[in-house]
Amino acid sequence: MSGANRIAGKGRLTPAKTARFTYDGRILTGLEGDTVASALLANGIHLAGRSFKYHRPRGILTAGPEEPNALMDVSRDPSRKTPNVRATMQELYDGLTVSSQNRWPSLAFDIGGINNLFAPFFAAGFYYKTFMWPKAAWHKLYEPQIRKAAGLGVSPTQDDPDHYANRFAHCDVLVAGGGAAGIAAALAAAETGASVIIADERAEFGGALHFDTNVTIDGQDGYVWAQKTIARLKALPNVTVLPRTTVFGYYEHNFIGLAERVTDHMAKPAPHLPRERLWQVRAKRVVIATGAIERHMVFDGNDRPGVMLASAARTYLNHYGVAVGAKVGVYTAHDSAYEAAFDLKAAGVEIPVIVDSRDKPGEAVLAKARSMGINVLTGHAVLTTKGKLRVSAMVVARRGQKSGEKIAVDALIMSSGWTPSVHLFSQSRGKLAFDADNQRFLPGTYLEDCMSVGACNGTNGIQATIDEALGVGELLARAAGAEGKSTLSIAATQAFEWTGGMAGSAEGAGPDDTSAKAFVDFQHDVCAKDIRLAVREGMHSIEHVKRFTTNGMATDQGKTSNIHGLAIAAEALGKAMPEVGLTTFRAPYTPVTFGTLINHSRGPHFDPARKTPIHAWHEAQGADFENVGNWKRAWYYARPGEDMHQAVNRECKTVRSVAGLFDASTLGKIEVVGPDAAAFMNLMYTNSWDTLKPGRCRYGIMLREDGFVYDDGVVGRLAEDRFHVTTTTGGAPRVMHHMEDYLQTEFPHLKVWLTSTTEQWAVIAVQGPKAREIIAPLVEGIDLSNEAFPHMSVAEGKIAGVPTRLFRMTFAGELGFEINVPADYGQAVWEAIWEGAEPMGACAYGTETMHVLRAEKGYIIVGQDTDGTLTPDDAGLAWAVGKKKTDFVGIRGLKRPDLVRSGRKQLVGLKTKDPREVLEEGAQIVADPNQPKPMTMLGHVTSSYWSENCERSIAMAVVIDGRAKMGQTLYVPMADRVVAVEVCDAVFYDKEGGRING
């Protein structure tokens, strides 16, 4: 037998199957099937950690995922360390290493415990007041120390050696929770033929049947029935059973996130197995069967090790065979704690007294207590507890009295009722309803296709729970499209049927004594007096109380504390609980590891590189690459002996004198198709598209609703009902989303289909005086003459034998063509063009040269020369706004007084007085460099380059009233000098624009 507190004949574990583990350097023994918590209790260890703020000794409070105290650092080996693991959920295996947290130098003697002596100075909200003065001390004194003390546990310092998996799934019915209600619902749904996924966070299904041995289902022990039924479900081809799997998030349209712990319970997992698996499930219907969470009693000293929930003590006894003490006191305001006392008493544990704060408990439990010889004190309260590292006594008095009798105990179990677990329901955006009779919140108005069953729905009694679950399981399965019927009928009984409510505020709210440490939130050290202080400080909303006190903001997300905090605040305000409000339950239900969420997205896969179809050629030519979004783009092609600047200068000169090839495949490309395509384009862009004929192109500006520039690009009309839209490289996803959003929400009447084709087309830009001469021998079916194919034209034909969409356009201000070919042929066509271009003296050029060439012509890049606050007029693009258009996205925004006032920033050019001086991008611009600080900034530099073609530096900038300042001298303060600049036109090269015609 492992552990002195194991009781022979109790529990469901096999005594012969032992497992050795280490806890804070001590080698201990448990049983296979134990959790760390049950194994520690079996070894007589209650001390499990130190609290966050006061560093008070803390013990194991619960037996489930709501555990706030027993957070451990667990490891299989030095490279696999995970902090903040709940001891109640970590399964034991041979060789597991466990360490307590938030203490130094040891758990028994923690220097941080001195904080408990200064507790009066650490009242709720103290940080809002204490660290405000002197102001200069914040960064030097307060912040470093606060950051050092913040957090629970120590983050791993080594790379995670494990791998993780991800799976997408669809099902007719997903059942969240594997207690009696969840199992019954899954069984009924499966019988109809529906595809079913049932998930539960524990290793074994059964929920409350783990501890409730007084339940009989179908003539057998409830837990046995659960295991047999799960085995039956596993054998069905239409059912997926997921143990050790937490349904942590409920998102829109029945999208559910599940975290499966695949190997965390294994001593030596197979190398091919992932540590955890993320399930992303789209379910037609969802059954929420998440049960209820027992609440603690709020009284002075309720946080001492050895004080725990009654259901937890019952779980450790009936499932793990562990007695939480030899002399266990009971403090309750609910009948369910009596059952824990009865089970402990029957197992040979001494129960000196049951202290019941109510005057009239249930008659059935009172009679049973009398028959077992257990003393019951009704209308009494536990005033405080005694003991240092473990509870040694409790002080009991009649309710309302200030002194009482000291009763020796080595453990104290408590219950003030049960809180329906409505977290997933709330995450689904459902609206809660308040059950005044039982002082609890229940599911009210549903917004998703789901239903709640069992304790989380406020259903009382095992037979009522199963009947409800069977009905809902079949109902939702048939609503999801299943055609079969369920004929199930399951009979169930239980020894005691009690209503799952909450103790009234007088019993559960805690004492008014400001010296009492009656804890509401164990993890954040929030006491009842802190809640009352928040109310006195003016916090009248529970959301404000939560943030002022930090109640419910820890890793347990207030599972045991939220309702208590609300009840105390309501009592202090003299209001009903619904009037004060309820805090928001957000995903995840319990913490999810970064590994599970990130999955394969780490290292080189963290930000996957996108490569163009011509990437291999660029690599072979020795190109350096820059990251543009996720794309790898050729930056420049340095020849032997050249640095970056020399390479860019050569490329710029070559493009303007001969020609250059540029890989523009990363441009966003969207196909807009349908009879209403032109009408849709008219609404999405500022200029008109009705007048654009097939075979012609137009530059378009897209705005946000507020009138600011969102994106730009050239659009080619291929037919009356088809447009080829280009976007900026970085803007492709958001422009597609922008269009889809408006099409679905504002213009659903339009018959238009949108398709992202960015990856389908490789784009080769050939720019320069000899561009036509280079591609002409390869083009079939398109007349490339100026007359037949003028600037801003598009045609379909072939190039190098490959189908192409050929655009006559330029981003360099030269005669130019953009050749779109299917991506698979991108490199072959590039090589064919290069074969003719290289002998003519043309070059391949990269993004840096592209930036210089476009800046010479004053062409903007959205996102670089705009910052989300520029209108088309600010950017010098007023000509692109249709003057006769009556409607488009952003038209009302453009008419706002602030957007048409004088004094707005406008895009202009800058010339440095010294032509060799190149400005820093982002540098601020001022009128007088000698003005007192803080200076008045007029704008900033958006683009700045050395132009080999202009033989000087050039820059673009946004400047207040920039166009009115033409010819004026402004100043740019740099890190070590001030540079004088002249405001000029943004076009530096070929102002007349004649070069685009060759």
Short mmCIF file of N, CA, C and O in Angstrom, two decimals, residues 131-168:
data_model
loop_
_atom_site.label_atom_id
_atom_site.label_comp_id
_atom_site.label_asym_id
_atom_site.label_seq_id
_atom_site.Cartn_x
_atom_site.Cartn_y
_atom_site.Cartn_z
N PHE A 131 2.27 53.35 -5.47
CA PHE A 131 3.42 53.53 -6.36
C PHE A 131 3.30 54.77 -7.24
O PHE A 131 3.92 54.83 -8.29
N MET A 132 2.51 55.72 -6.80
CA MET A 132 2.35 56.94 -7.59
C MET A 132 3.35 58.03 -7.21
O MET A 132 3.53 58.99 -7.97
N TRP A 133 3.99 57.88 -6.05
CA TRP A 133 4.87 58.95 -5.59
C TRP A 133 6.09 58.33 -4.92
O TRP A 133 5.98 57.32 -4.24
N PRO A 134 7.26 58.90 -5.06
CA PRO A 134 7.54 59.97 -6.02
C PRO A 134 7.55 59.42 -7.46
O PRO A 134 7.89 58.27 -7.67
N LYS A 135 7.17 60.26 -8.41
CA LYS A 135 6.99 59.82 -9.79
C LYS A 135 8.27 59.22 -10.36
O LYS A 135 8.25 58.22 -11.08
N ALA A 136 9.40 59.79 -10.02
CA ALA A 136 10.68 59.34 -10.58
C ALA A 136 11.05 57.94 -10.12
O ALA A 136 11.90 57.28 -10.72
N ALA A 137 10.42 57.48 -9.02
CA ALA A 137 10.81 56.18 -8.46
C ALA A 137 10.19 55.01 -9.20
O ALA A 137 10.59 53.87 -9.00
N TRP A 138 9.19 55.25 -10.06
CA TRP A 138 8.47 54.14 -10.69
C TRP A 138 9.42 53.25 -11.50
O TRP A 138 9.54 52.05 -11.25
N HIS A 139 10.13 53.83 -12.46
CA HIS A 139 10.96 53.01 -13.35
C HIS A 139 12.20 52.48 -12.65
O HIS A 139 12.69 51.40 -12.99
N LYS A 140 12.74 53.22 -11.70
CA LYS A 140 13.99 52.82 -11.06
C LYS A 140 13.78 51.89 -9.87
O LYS A 140 14.61 51.03 -9.59
N LEU A 141 12.67 52.06 -9.15
CA LEU A 141 12.48 51.32 -7.91
C LEU A 141 11.29 50.36 -7.98
O LEU A 141 11.44 49.16 -7.81
N TYR A 142 10.12 50.92 -8.25
CA TYR A 142 8.90 50.10 -8.15
C TYR A 142 8.79 49.05 -9.24
O TYR A 142 8.61 47.86 -8.98
N GLU A 143 8.88 49.51 -10.48
CA GLU A 143 8.61 48.60 -11.60
C GLU A 143 9.52 47.37 -11.61
O GLU A 143 9.03 46.24 -11.75
N PRO A 144 10.85 47.51 -11.43
CA PRO A 144 11.69 46.30 -11.45
C PRO A 144 11.32 45.30 -10.37
O PRO A 144 11.33 44.09 -10.61
N GLN A 145 10.99 45.80 -9.18
CA GLN A 145 10.65 44.89 -8.09
C GLN A 145 9.30 44.22 -8.31
O GLN A 145 9.11 43.04 -8.03
N ILE A 146 8.35 45.00 -8.83
CA ILE A 146 7.02 44.43 -9.09
C ILE A 146 7.11 43.37 -10.18
O ILE A 146 6.51 42.30 -10.08
N ARG A 147 7.87 43.67 -11.22
CA ARG A 147 8.01 42.69 -12.30
C ARG A 147 8.71 41.42 -11.80
O ARG A 147 8.40 40.31 -12.23
N LYS A 148 9.65 41.60 -10.92
CA LYS A 148 10.38 40.45 -10.37
C LYS A 148 9.46 39.57 -9.54
O LYS A 148 9.56 38.34 -9.55
N ALA A 149 8.53 40.21 -8.81
CA ALA A 149 7.64 39.46 -7.93
C ALA A 149 6.41 38.93 -8.65
O ALA A 149 5.75 38.02 -8.17
N ALA A 150 6.12 39.48 -9.82
CA ALA A 150 4.88 39.12 -10.52
C ALA A 150 4.96 37.70 -11.06
O ALA A 150 6.03 37.16 -11.31
N GLY A 151 3.78 37.12 -11.25
CA GLY A 151 3.69 35.82 -11.90
C GLY A 151 3.78 34.68 -10.92
O GLY A 151 4.18 34.81 -9.77
N LEU A 152 3.35 33.53 -11.37
CA LEU A 152 3.42 32.30 -10.60
C LEU A 152 4.29 31.31 -11.36
O LEU A 152 4.12 31.12 -12.55
N GLY A 153 5.21 30.69 -10.65
CA GLY A 153 6.08 29.74 -11.32
C GLY A 153 7.18 30.43 -12.10
O GLY A 153 7.24 31.65 -12.20
N VAL A 154 8.07 29.62 -12.66
CA VAL A 154 9.21 30.11 -13.43
C VAL A 154 9.11 29.56 -14.85
O VAL A 154 8.96 28.36 -15.05
N SER A 155 9.19 30.44 -15.81
CA SER A 155 9.09 30.01 -17.20
C SER A 155 10.29 29.14 -17.57
O SER A 155 11.41 29.39 -17.12
N PRO A 156 10.06 28.13 -18.42
CA PRO A 156 11.19 27.29 -18.87
C PRO A 156 12.22 28.12 -19.61
O PRO A 156 11.89 29.09 -20.30
N THR A 157 13.46 27.76 -19.47
CA THR A 157 14.54 28.48 -20.14
C THR A 157 15.04 27.74 -21.37
O THR A 157 15.75 28.32 -22.19
N GLN A 158 14.69 26.47 -21.52
CA GLN A 158 15.15 25.68 -22.66
C GLN A 158 14.05 25.55 -23.70
O GLN A 158 12.87 25.68 -23.40
N ASP A 159 14.45 25.30 -24.92
CA ASP A 159 13.48 25.06 -25.98
C ASP A 159 12.66 23.82 -25.67
O ASP A 159 13.18 22.84 -25.11
N ASP A 160 11.39 23.87 -26.02
CA ASP A 160 10.50 22.74 -25.80
C ASP A 160 10.88 21.62 -26.78
O ASP A 160 10.78 21.78 -27.99
N PRO A 161 11.29 20.44 -26.28
CA PRO A 161 11.70 19.36 -27.19
C PRO A 161 10.53 18.55 -27.75
O PRO A 161 10.73 17.73 -28.64
N ASP A 162 9.33 18.77 -27.22
CA ASP A 162 8.19 17.99 -27.64
C ASP A 162 7.55 18.57 -28.89
O ASP A 162 7.76 19.73 -29.24
N HIS A 163 6.76 17.74 -29.56
CA HIS A 163 6.00 18.23 -30.70
C HIS A 163 4.51 18.11 -30.39
O HIS A 163 4.10 17.37 -29.51
N TYR A 164 3.73 18.86 -31.14
CA TYR A 164 2.30 18.96 -30.89
C TYR A 164 1.54 18.72 -32.19
O TYR A 164 2.09 18.86 -33.28
N ALA A 165 0.29 18.35 -32.06
CA ALA A 165 -0.49 18.02 -33.25
C ALA A 165 -1.73 18.91 -33.31
O ALA A 165 -2.13 19.54 -32.33
N ASN A 166 -2.31 18.94 -34.49
CA ASN A 166 -3.50 19.75 -34.73
C ASN A 166 -4.45 18.93 -35.59
O ASN A 166 -4.02 18.25 -36.53
N ARG A 167 -5.72 18.97 -35.27
CA ARG A 167 -6.70 18.22 -36.05
C ARG A 167 -7.97 19.04 -36.22
O ARG A 167 -8.46 19.63 -35.26
N PHE A 168 -8.46 19.05 -37.44
CA PHE A 168 -9.75 19.67 -37.73
C PHE A 168 -10.80 18.57 -37.84
O PHE A 168 -10.52 17.51 -38.40
#
